[in-house]
Coordinates of N, CA and C in Angstrom, one line a residue:
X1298 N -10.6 -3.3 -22.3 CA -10.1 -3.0 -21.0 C -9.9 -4.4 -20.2
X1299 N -8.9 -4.3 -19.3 CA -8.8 -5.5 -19.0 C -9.7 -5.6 -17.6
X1300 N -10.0 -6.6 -16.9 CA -10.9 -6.9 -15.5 C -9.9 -7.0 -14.0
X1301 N -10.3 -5.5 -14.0 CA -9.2 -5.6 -12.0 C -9.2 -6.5 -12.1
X1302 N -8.8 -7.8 -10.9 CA -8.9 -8.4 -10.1 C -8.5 -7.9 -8.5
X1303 N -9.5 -7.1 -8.1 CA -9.6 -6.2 -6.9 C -9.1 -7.4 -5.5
X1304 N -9.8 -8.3 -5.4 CA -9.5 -9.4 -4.5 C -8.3 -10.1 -4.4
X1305 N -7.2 -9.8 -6.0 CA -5.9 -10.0 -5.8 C -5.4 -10.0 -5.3
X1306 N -5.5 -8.5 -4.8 CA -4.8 -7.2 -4.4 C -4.3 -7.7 -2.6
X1307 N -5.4 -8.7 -2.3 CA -5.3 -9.1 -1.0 C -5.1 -10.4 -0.7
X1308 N -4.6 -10.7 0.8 CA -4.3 -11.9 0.9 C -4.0 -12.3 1.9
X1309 N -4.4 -13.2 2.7 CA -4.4 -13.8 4.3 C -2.9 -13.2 4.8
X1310 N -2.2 -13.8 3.8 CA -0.5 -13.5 4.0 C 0.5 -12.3 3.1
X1311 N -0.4 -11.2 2.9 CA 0.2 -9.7 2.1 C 0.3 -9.3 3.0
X1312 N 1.5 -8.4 2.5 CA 2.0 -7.3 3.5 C 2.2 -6.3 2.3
X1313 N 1.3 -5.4 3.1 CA 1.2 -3.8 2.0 C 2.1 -2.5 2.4
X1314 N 2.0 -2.0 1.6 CA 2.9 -0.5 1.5 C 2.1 0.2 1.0
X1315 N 1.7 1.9 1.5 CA 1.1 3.0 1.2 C 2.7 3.8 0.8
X1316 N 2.6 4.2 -0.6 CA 3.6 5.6 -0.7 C 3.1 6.7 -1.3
X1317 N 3.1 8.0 -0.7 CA 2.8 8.9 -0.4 C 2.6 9.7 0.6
X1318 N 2.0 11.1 0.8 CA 2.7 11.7 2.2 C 1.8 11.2 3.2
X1319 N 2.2 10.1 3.5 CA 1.6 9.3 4.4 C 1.6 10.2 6.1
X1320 N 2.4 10.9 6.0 CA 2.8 11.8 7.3 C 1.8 12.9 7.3
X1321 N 1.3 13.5 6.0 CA 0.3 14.4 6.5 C -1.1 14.3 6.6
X1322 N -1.7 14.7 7.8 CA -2.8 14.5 8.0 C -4.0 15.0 7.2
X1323 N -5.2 13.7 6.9 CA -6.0 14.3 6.4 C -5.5 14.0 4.7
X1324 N -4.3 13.8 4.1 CA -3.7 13.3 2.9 C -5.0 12.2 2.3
X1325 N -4.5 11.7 1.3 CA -5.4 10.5 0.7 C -4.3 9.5 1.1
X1326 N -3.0 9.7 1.3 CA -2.2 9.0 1.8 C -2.6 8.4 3.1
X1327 N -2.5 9.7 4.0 CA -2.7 9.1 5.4 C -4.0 8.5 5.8
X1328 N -5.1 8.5 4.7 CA -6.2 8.2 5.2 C -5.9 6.7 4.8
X1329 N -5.6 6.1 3.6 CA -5.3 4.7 3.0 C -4.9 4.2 4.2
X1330 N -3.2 4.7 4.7 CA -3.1 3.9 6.1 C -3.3 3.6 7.3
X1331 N -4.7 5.0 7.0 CA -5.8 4.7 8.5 C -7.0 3.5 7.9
X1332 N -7.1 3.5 6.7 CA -8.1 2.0 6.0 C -7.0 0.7 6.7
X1333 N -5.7 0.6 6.2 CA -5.4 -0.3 6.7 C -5.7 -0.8 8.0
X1334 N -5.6 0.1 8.9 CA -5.0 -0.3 10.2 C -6.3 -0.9 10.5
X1335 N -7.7 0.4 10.2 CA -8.7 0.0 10.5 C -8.9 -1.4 10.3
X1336 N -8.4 -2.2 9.0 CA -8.9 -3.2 8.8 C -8.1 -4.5 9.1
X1337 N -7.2 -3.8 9.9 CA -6.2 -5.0 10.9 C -5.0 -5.7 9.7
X1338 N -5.2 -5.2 9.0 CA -3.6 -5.3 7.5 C -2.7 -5.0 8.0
X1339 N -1.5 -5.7 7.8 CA -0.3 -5.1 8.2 C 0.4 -4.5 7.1
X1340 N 0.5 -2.8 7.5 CA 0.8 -2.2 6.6 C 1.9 -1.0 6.8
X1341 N 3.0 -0.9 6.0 CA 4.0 -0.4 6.1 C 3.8 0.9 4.9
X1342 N 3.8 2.5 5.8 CA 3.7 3.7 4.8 C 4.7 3.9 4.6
X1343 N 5.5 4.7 3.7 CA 6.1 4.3 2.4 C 6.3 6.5 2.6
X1344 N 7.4 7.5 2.7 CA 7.8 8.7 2.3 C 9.2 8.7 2.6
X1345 N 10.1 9.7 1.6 CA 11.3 9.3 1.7 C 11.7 10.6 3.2
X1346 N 10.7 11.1 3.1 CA 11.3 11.9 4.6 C 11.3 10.8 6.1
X1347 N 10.8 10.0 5.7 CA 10.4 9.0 7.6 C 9.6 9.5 8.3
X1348 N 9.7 9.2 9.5 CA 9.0 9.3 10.4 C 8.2 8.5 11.3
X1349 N 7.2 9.4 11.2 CA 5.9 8.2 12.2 C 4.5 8.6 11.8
X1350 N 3.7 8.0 11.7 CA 2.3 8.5 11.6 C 1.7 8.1 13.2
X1351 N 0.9 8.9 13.5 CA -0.1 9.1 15.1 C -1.5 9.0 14.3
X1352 N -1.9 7.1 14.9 CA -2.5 6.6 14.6 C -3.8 6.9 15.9
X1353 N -3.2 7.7 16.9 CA -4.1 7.9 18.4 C -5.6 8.2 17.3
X1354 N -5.0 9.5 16.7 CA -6.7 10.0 15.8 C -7.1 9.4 14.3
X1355 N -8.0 8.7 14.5 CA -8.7 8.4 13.4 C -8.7 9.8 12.1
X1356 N -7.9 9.2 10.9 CA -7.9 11.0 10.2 C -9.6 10.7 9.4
X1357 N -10.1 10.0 9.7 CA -11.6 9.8 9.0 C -12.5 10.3 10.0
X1358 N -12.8 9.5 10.9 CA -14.2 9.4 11.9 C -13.5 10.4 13.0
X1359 N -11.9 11.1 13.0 CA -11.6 11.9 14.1 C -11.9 11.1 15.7
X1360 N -11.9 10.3 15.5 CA -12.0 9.5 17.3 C -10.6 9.1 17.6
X1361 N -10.8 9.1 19.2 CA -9.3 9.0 19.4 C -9.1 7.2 19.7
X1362 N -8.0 6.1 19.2 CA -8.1 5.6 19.1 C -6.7 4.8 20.4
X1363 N -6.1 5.5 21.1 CA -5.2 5.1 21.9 C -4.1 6.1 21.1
X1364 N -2.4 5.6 22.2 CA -1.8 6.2 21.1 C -0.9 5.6 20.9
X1365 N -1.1 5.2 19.3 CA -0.1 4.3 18.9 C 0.1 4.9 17.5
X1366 N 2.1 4.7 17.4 CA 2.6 5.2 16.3 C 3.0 4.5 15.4
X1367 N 3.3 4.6 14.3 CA 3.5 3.7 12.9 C 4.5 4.6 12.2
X1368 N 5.2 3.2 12.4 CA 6.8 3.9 11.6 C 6.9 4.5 10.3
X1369 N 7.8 5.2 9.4 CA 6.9 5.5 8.2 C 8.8 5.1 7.5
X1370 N 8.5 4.2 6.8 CA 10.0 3.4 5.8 C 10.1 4.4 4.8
X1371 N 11.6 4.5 4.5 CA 12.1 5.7 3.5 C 11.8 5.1 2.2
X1372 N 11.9 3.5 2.1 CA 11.9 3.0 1.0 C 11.1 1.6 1.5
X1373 N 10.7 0.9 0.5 CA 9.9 -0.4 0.6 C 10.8 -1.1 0.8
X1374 N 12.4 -0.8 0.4 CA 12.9 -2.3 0.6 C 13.2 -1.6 2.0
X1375 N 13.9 -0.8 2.7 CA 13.9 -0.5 4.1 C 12.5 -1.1 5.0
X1376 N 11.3 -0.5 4.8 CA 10.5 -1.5 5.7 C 10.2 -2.9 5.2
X1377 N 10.7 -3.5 4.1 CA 10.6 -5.0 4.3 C 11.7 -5.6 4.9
X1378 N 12.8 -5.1 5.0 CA 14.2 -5.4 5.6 C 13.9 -5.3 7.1
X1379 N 12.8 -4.4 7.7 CA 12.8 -3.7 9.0 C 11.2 -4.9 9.4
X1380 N 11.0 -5.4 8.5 CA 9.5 -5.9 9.2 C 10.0 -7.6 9.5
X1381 N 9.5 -7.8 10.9 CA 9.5 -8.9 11.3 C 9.6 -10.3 11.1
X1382 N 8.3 -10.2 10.2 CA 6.9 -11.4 9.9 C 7.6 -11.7 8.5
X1383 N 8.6 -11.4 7.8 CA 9.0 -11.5 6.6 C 9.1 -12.8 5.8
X1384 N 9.8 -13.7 6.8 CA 9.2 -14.9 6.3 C 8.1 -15.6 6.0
X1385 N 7.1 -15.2 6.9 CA 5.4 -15.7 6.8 C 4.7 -14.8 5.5
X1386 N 5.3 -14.0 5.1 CA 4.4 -13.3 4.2 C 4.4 -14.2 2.2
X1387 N 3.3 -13.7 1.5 CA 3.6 -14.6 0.2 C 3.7 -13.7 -0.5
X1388 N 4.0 -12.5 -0.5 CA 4.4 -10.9 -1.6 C 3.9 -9.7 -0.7
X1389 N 4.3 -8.7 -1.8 CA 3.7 -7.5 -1.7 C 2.3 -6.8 -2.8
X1390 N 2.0 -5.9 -2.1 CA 1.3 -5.5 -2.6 C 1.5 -3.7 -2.3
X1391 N 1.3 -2.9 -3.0 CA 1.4 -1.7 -3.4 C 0.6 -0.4 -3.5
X1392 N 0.0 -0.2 -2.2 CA -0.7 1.1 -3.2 C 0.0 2.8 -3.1
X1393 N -0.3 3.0 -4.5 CA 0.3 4.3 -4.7 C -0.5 5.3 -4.7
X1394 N 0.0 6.9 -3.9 CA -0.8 8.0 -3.6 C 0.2 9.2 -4.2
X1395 N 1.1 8.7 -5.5 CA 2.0 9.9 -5.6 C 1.7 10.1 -7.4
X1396 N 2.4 11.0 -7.3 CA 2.5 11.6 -9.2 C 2.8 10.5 -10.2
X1397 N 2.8 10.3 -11.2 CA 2.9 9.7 -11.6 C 4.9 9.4 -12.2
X1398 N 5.5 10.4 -12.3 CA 6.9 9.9 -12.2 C 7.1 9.8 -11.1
X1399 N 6.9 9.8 -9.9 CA 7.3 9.6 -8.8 C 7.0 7.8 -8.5
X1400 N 5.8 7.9 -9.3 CA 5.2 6.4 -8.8 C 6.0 5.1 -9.5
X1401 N 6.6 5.8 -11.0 CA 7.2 4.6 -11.7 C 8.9 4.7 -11.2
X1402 N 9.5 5.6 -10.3 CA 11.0 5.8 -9.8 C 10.4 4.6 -9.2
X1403 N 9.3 4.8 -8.0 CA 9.0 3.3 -7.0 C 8.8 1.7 -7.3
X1404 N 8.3 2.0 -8.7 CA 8.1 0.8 -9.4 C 9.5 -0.1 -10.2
X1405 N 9.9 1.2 -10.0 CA 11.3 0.7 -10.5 C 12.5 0.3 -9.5
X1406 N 12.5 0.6 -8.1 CA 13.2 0.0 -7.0 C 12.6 -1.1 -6.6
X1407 N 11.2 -1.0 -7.1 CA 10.7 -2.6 -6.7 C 11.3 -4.1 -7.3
X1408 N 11.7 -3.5 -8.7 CA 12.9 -4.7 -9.0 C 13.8 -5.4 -8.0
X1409 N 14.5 -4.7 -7.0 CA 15.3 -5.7 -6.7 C 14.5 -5.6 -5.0
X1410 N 13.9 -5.8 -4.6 CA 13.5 -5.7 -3.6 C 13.6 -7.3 -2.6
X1411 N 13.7 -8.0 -3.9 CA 14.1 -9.5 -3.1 C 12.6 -10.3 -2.6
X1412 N 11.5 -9.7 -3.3 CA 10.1 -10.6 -2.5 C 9.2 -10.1 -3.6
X1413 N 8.6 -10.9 -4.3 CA 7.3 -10.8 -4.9 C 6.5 -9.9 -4.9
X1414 N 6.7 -8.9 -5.5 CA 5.3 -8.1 -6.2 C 3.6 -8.9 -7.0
X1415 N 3.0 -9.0 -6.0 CA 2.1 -9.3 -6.8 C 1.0 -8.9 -7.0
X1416 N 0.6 -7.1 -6.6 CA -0.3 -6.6 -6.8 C 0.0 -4.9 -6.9
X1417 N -0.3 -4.0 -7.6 CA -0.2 -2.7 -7.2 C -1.7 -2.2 -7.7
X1418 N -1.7 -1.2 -6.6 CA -3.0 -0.4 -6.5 C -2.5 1.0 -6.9
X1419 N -2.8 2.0 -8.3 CA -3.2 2.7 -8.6 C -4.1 3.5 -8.0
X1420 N -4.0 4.7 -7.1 CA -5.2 5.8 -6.5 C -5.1 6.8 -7.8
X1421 N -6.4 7.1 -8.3 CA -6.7 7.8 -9.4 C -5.8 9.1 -9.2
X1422 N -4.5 9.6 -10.4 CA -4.2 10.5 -10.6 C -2.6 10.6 -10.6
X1423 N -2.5 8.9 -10.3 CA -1.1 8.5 -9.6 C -0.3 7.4 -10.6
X1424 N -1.0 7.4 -11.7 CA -0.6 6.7 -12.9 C -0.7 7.5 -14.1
X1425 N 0.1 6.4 -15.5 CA 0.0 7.1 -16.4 C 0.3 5.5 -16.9
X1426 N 0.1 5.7 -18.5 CA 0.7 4.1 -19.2 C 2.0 3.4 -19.2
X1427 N 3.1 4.6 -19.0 CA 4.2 4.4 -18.5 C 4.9 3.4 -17.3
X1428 N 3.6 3.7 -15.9 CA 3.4 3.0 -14.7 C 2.7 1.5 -14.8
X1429 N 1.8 1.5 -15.9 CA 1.2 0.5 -15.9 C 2.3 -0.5 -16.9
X1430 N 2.7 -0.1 -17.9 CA 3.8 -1.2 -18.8 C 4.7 -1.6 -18.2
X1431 N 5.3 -1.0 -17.4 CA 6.7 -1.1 -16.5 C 5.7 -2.4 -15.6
X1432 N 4.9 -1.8 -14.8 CA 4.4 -2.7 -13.7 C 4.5 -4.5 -14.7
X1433 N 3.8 -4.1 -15.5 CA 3.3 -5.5 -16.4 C 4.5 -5.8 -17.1
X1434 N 5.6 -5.2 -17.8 CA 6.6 -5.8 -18.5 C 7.8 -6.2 -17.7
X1435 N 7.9 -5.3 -16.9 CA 9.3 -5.5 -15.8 C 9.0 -5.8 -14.7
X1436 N 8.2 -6.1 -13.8 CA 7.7 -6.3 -12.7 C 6.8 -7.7 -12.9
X1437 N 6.3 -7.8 -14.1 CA 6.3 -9.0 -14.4 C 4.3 -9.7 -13.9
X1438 N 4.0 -8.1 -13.3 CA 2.4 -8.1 -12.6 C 1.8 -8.7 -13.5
X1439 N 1.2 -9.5 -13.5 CA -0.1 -9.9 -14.6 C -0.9 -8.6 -14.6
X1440 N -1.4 -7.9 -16.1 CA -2.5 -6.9 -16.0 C -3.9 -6.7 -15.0
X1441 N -4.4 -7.9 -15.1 CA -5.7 -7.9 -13.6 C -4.9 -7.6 -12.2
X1442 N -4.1 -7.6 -12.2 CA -3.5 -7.2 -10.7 C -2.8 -5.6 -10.7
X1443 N -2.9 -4.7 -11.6 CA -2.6 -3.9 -11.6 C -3.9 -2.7 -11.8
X1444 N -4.5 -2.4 -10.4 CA -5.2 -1.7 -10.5 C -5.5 -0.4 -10.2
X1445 N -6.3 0.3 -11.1 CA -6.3 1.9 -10.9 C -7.9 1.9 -10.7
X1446 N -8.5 2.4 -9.3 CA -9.2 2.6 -8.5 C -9.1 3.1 -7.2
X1447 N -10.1 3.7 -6.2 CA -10.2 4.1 -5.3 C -10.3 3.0 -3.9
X1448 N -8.8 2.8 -3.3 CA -9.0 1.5 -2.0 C -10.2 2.4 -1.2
X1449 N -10.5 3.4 -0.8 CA -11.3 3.8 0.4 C -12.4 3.7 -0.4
X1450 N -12.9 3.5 -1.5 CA -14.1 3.0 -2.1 C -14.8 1.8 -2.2
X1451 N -13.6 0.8 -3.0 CA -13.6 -0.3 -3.1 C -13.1 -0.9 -2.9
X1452 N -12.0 -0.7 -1.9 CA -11.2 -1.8 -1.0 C -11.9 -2.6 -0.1
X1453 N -12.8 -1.9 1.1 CA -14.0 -2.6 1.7 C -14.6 -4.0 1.4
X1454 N -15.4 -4.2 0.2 CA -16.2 -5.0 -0.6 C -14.8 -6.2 -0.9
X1455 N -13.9 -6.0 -1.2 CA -12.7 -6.8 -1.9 C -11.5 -7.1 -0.6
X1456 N -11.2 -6.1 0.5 CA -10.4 -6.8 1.6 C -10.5 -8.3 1.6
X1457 N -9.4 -9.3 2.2 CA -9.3 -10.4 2.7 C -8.7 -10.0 4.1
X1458 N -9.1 -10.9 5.1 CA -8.8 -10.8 6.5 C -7.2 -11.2 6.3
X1459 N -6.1 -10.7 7.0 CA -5.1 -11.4 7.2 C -5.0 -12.5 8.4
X1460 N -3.6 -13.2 8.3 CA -3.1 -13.7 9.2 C -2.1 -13.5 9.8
X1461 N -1.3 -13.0 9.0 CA -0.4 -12.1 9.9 C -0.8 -11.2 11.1
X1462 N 0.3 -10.7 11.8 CA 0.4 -9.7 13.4 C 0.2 -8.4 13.2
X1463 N -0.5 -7.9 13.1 CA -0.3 -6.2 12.4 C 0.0 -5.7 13.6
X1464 N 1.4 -4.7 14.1 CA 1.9 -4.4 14.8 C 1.1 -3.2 15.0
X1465 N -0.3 -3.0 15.6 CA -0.6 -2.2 16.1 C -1.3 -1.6 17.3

């Protein structure tokens, strides 16, 4: 077995993507990009319907947190085309909350995305070996950067503080 490199995954200057139904509340989706925000990451959720996610309620601790909304990109290359800071950032990173053919269609638009892939996070149930060879053969991930684990578990312990503006 190869050794995550969980700490990879992060980076003063990453800009992340959550895909999955990031729009419904209480999701494992929506909760990932309530970890984000919590942890001041600038992070762009990822369903091909759009939208917004209402960040006012915490979908964890339920507290109301102001109200502020978060756009939700149809596609990763749409929110990296739509995000700001694009220059200042040094890749992406990826985590996935969908099926597993659904996850390697995403892995597979990440080819031409025009910016560095250098990490994806696997949420247990959202891969297969299919996802992981593609990631590693065509995407070009080194294996330690392609991890299958739980971010609301062990993301905490492994975050890096950014420097980037997290628009929230």
């Amino acid at each position: 077995m190869v050794n995550q490199l969980l700490k990879e995954f992060f980076s003063p200057k990453r800009l992340y993507f959550v895909c999955g139904k990031v729009y419904q509340d209480m999701h494992y989706a929506n909760r990932i990009v309530h970890w984000y925000t919590q942890h001041r990451l600038p992070v762009i959720p990822v369903n091909p319907k759009g939208g917004e996610i209402a960040l006012s309620v915490d979908s964890v601790s339920r507290r109301v947190a102001g109200d502020t909304r978060l756009p939700i990109a149809r596609t990763i290359k749409e929110g990296l085309d739509n995000y700001k800071g694009k220059k200042d950032i040094d890749g992406i990173s990826v985590s996935f909350v969908t099926p597993p053919p659904v996850t390697l269609s995403i892995l597979k638009e990440l080819k031409d995305v025009g910016t560095p892939v250098i990490s994806v996070w696997f949420q247990p149930g959202s891969w297969n070996t299919e996802c992981v060879d593609y990631a590693t053969a065509d995407l070009k991930i080194p294996e330690g950067n392609v991890i299958n684990d739980c971010i609301l578990i062990n993301g905490h312990s492994n975050y890096v503080k950014s420097e980037l503006v997290a628009d929230l």
